[in-house]
C-alpha positions as a Python dict, from the first residue, in 0.01 Angstrom:
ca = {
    (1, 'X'): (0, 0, 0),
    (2, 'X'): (104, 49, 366),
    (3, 'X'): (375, -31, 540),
    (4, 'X'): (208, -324, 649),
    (5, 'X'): (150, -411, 281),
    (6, 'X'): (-252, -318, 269),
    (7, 'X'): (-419, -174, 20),
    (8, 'X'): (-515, 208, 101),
    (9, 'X'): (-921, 271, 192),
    (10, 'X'): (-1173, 406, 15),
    (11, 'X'): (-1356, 704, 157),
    (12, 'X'): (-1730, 750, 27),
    (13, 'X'): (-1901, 1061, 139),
    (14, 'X'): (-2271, 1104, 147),
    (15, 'X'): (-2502, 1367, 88),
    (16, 'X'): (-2762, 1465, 330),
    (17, 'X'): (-3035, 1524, 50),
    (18, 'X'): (-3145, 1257, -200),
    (19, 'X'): (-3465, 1356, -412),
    (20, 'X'): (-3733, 1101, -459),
    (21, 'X'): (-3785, 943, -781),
    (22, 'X'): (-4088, 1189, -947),
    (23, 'X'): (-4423, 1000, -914),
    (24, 'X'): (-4544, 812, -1242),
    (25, 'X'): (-4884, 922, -1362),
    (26, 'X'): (-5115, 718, -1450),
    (27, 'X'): (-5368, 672, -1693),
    (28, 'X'): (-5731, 721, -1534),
    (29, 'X'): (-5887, 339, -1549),
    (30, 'X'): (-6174, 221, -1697),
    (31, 'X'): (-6334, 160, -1392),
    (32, 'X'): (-6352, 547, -1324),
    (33, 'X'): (-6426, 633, -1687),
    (34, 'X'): (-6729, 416, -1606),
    (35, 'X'): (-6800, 583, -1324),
    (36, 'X'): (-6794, 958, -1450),
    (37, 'X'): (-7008, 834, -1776),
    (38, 'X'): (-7280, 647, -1492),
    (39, 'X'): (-7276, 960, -1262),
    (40, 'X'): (-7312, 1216, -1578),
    (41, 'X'): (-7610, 977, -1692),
    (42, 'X'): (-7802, 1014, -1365),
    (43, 'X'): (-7782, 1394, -1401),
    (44, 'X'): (-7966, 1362, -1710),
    (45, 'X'): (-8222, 1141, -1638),
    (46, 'X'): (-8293, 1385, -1247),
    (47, 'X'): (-8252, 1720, -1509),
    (48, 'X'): (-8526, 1510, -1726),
    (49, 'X'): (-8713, 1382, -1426),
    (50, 'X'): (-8738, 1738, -1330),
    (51, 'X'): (-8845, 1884, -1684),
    (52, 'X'): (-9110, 1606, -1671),
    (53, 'X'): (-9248, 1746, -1359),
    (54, 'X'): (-9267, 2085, -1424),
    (55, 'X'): (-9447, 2028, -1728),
    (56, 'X'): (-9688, 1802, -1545),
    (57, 'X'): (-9745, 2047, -1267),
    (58, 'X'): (-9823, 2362, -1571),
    (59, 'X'): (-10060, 2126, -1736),
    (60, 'X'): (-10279, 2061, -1411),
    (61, 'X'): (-10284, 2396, -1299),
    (62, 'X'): (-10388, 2497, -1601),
    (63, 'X'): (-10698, 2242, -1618),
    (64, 'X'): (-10755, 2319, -1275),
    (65, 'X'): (-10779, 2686, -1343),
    (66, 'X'): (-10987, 2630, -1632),
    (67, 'X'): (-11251, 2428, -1375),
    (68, 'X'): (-11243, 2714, -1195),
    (69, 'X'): (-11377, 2930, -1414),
    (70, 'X'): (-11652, 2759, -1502),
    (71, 'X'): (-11730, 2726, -1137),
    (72, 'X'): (-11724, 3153, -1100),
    (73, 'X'): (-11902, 3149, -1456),
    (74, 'X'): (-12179, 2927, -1339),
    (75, 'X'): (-12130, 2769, -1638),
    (76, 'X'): (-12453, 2603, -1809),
    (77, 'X'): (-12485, 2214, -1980),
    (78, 'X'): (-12341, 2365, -2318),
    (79, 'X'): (-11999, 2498, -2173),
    (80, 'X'): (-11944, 2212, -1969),
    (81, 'X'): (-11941, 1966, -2198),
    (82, 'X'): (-11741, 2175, -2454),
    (83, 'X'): (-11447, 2152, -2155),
    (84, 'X'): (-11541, 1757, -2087),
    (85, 'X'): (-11247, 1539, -2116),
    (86, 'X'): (-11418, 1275, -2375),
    (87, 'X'): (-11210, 1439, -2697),
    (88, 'X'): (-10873, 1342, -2565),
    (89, 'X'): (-11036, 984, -2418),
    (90, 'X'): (-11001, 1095, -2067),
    (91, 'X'): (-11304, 940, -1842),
    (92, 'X'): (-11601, 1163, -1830),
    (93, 'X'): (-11941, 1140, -1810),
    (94, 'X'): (-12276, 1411, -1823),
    (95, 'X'): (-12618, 1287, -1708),
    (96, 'X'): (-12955, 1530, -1716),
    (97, 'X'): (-13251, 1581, -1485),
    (98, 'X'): (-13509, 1350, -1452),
    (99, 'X'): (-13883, 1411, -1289),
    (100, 'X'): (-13826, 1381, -882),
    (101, 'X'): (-14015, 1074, -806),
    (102, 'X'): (-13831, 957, -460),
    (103, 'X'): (-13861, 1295, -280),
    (104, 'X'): (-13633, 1108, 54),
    (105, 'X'): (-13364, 1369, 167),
    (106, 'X'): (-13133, 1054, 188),
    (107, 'X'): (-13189, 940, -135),
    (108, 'X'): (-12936, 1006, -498),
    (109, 'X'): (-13110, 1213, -748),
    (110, 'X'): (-13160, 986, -1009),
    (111, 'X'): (-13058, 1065, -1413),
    (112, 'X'): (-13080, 1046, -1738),
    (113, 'X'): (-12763, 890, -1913),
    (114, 'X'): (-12856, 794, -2245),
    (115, 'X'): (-13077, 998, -2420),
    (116, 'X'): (-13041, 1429, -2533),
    (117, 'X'): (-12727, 1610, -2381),
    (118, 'X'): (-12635, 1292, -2160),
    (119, 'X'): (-12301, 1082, -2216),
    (120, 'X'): (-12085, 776, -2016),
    (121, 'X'): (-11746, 739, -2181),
    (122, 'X'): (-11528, 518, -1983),
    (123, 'X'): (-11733, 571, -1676),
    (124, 'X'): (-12046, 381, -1528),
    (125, 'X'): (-12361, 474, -1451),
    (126, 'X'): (-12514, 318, -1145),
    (127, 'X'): (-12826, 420, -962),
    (128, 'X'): (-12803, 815, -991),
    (129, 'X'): (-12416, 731, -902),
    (130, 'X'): (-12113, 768, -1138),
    (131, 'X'): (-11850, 503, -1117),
    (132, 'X'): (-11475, 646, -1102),
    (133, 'X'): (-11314, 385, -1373),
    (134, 'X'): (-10964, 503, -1231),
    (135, 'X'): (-10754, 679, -939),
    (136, 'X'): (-10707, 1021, -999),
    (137, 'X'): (-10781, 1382, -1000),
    (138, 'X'): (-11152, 1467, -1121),
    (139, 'X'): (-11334, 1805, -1210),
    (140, 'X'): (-11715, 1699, -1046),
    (141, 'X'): (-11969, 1923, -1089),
    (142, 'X'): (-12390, 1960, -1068),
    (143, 'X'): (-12680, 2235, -1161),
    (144, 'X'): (-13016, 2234, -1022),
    (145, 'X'): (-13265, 2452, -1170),
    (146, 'X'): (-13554, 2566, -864),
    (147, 'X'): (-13861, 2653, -867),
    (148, 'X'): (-14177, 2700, -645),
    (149, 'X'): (-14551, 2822, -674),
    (150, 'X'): (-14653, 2939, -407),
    (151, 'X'): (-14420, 3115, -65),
    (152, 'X'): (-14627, 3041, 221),
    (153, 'X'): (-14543, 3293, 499),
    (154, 'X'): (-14556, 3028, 770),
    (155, 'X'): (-14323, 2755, 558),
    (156, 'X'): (-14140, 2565, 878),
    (157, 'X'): (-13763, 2514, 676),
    (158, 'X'): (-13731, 2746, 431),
    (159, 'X'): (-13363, 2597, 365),
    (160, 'X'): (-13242, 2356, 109),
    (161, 'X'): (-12901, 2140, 87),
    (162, 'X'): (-12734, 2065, -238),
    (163, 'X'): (-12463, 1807, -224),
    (164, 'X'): (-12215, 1598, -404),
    (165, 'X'): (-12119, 1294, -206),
    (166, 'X'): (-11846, 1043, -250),
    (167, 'X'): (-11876, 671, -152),
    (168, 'X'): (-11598, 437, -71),
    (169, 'X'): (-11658, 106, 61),
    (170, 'X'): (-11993, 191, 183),
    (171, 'X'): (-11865, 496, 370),
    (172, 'X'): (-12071, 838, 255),
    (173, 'X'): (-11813, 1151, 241),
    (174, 'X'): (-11988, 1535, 139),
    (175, 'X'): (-11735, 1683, -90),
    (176, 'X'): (-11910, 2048, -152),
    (177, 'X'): (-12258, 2154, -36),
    (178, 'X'): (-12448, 2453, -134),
    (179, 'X'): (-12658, 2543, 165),
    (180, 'X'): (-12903, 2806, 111),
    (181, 'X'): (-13233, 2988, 207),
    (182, 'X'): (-13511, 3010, -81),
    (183, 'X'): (-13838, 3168, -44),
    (184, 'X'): (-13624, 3473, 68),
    (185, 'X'): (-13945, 3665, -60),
    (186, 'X'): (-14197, 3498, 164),
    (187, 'X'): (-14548, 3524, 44),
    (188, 'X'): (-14465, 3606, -303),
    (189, 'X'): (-14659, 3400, -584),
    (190, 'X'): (-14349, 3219, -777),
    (191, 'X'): (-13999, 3163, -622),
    (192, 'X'): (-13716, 3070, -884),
    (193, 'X'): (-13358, 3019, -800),
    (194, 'X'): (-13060, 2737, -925),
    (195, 'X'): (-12815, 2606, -726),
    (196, 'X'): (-12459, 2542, -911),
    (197, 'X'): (-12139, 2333, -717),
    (198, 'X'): (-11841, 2219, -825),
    (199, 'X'): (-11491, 2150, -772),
    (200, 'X'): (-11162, 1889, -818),
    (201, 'X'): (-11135, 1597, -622),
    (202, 'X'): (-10919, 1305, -544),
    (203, 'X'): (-11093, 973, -641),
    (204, 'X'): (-11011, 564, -613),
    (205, 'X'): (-11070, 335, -879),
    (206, 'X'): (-11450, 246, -763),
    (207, 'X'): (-11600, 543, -586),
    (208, 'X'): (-11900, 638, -662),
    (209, 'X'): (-11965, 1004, -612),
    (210, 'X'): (-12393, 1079, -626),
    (211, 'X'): (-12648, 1385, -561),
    (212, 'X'): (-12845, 1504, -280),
    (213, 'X'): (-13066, 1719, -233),
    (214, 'X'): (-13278, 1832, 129),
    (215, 'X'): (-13616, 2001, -77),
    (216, 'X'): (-13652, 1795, -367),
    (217, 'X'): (-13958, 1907, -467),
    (218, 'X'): (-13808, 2216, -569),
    (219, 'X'): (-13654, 2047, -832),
    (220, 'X'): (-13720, 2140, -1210),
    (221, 'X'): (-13587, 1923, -1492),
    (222, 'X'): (-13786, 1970, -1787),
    (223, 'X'): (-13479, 2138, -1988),
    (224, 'X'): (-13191, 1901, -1994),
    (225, 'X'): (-12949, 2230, -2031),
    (226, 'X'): (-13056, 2338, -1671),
    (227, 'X'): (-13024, 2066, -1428),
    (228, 'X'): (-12736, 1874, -1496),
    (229, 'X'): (-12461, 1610, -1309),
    (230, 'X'): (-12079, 1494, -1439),
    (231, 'X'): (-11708, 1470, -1404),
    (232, 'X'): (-11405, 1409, -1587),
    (233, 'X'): (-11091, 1324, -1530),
    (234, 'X'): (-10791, 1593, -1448),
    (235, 'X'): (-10520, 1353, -1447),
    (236, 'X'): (-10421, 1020, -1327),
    (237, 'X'): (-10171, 926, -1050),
    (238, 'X'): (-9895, 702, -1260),
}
């Protein structure tokens, strides 16, 4: 003690650094574990979406480059309907040439659906019109075998238009037309020719897609493997 009888005081010093406790680590939750497993399962399913696509894509352009050969090939009744889509149950249809009897420009060709080369599977036959049974992509197609007797020199339009048409809700749409002189030897005794479109088209559930032709009379269906009408189905929208 002092001389005043206290006890002596304590003296403390203090440093001027002090570390931090070190930071506990913790454990990753199961909220982010369910996270990481919900964002790695949405890469798969957009790496299979993907896949899925490409594959779809390489299986239409291959159909579609397979229609396109028969269209360079004008392809006859026998090819066409060994490339129809009825073996894998895929709408398509083939109809055959019947004997002009409406000779109107305006008028469908009319057909036969039933009988020889002719077939409907999963698509309707209405009035020289085939019914598209669903939306999609569709390979249509038509052959007209031509022939007159007789060239006169002084024949006013020696010009004839081949056409498919699509109808939706009353509303008449060309899709491909073969436009084309015939008679190009005027005054000769016999003028033969055939006239062959085709090509892939969108379609709703319901159109109707027909024939038309300008010079019907030029028309000759007595084979059923030369003048010819169809489609089948590509693919379908999902």
């Amino acid at each position: 003690m002092d001389g005043h009888g206290r006890p002596p005081m304590s003296i403390f010093t203090v440093d001027d650094y002090v570390p931090f406790p070190p930071q506990i680590r913790r454990k990753p939750g199961k909220g982010r574990l369910l996270l990481q497993i919900s964002l790695l399962v949405f890469a798969l399913l957009a790496l299979c979406g993907a896949a899925s696509e490409i594959y779809f894509l390489m299986k239409v352009e291959s159909r579609l480059s397979a229609t396109q050969d028969l269209i360079e090939e004008n392809a006859g009744a026998q090819k066409m309907l060994s490339r129809q889509g009825f073996r894998d149950g895929t709408p398509s249809a083939h109809v055959t040439g019947l004997s002009v009897k409406d000779t109107s420009p305006s008028s469908p060709l009319q057909w036969e659906h039933k009988l020889g080369l002719a077939f409907l599977h999963k698509v309707e036959y209405n009035n020289g019109s085939l019914v598209c049974p669903k939306t999609g992509l569709y390979f249509i197609y038509s052959k007209l075998q031509l022939r007159l007797a007789s060239c006169s020199k002084d024949l006013e339009n020696p010009f004839f238009s081949h056409r498919v048409i699509r109808r939706s809700s009353s509303v008449d749409i060309p899709l491909i037309e073969d436009l084309r002189r015939f008679c190009d030897t005027q005054g000769s005794s016999i003028w033969r020719g055939n006239s062959f479109i085709g090509g892939s088209f969108m379609l709703a559930k319901d159109d109707k897609v027909y024939v038309s032709m300008s010079q019907k009379h030029l028309i000759r269906a007595q084979e059923d493997t030369m003048t010819f009408f169809g489609m089948f189905m590509i693919w379908t929208t999902p």
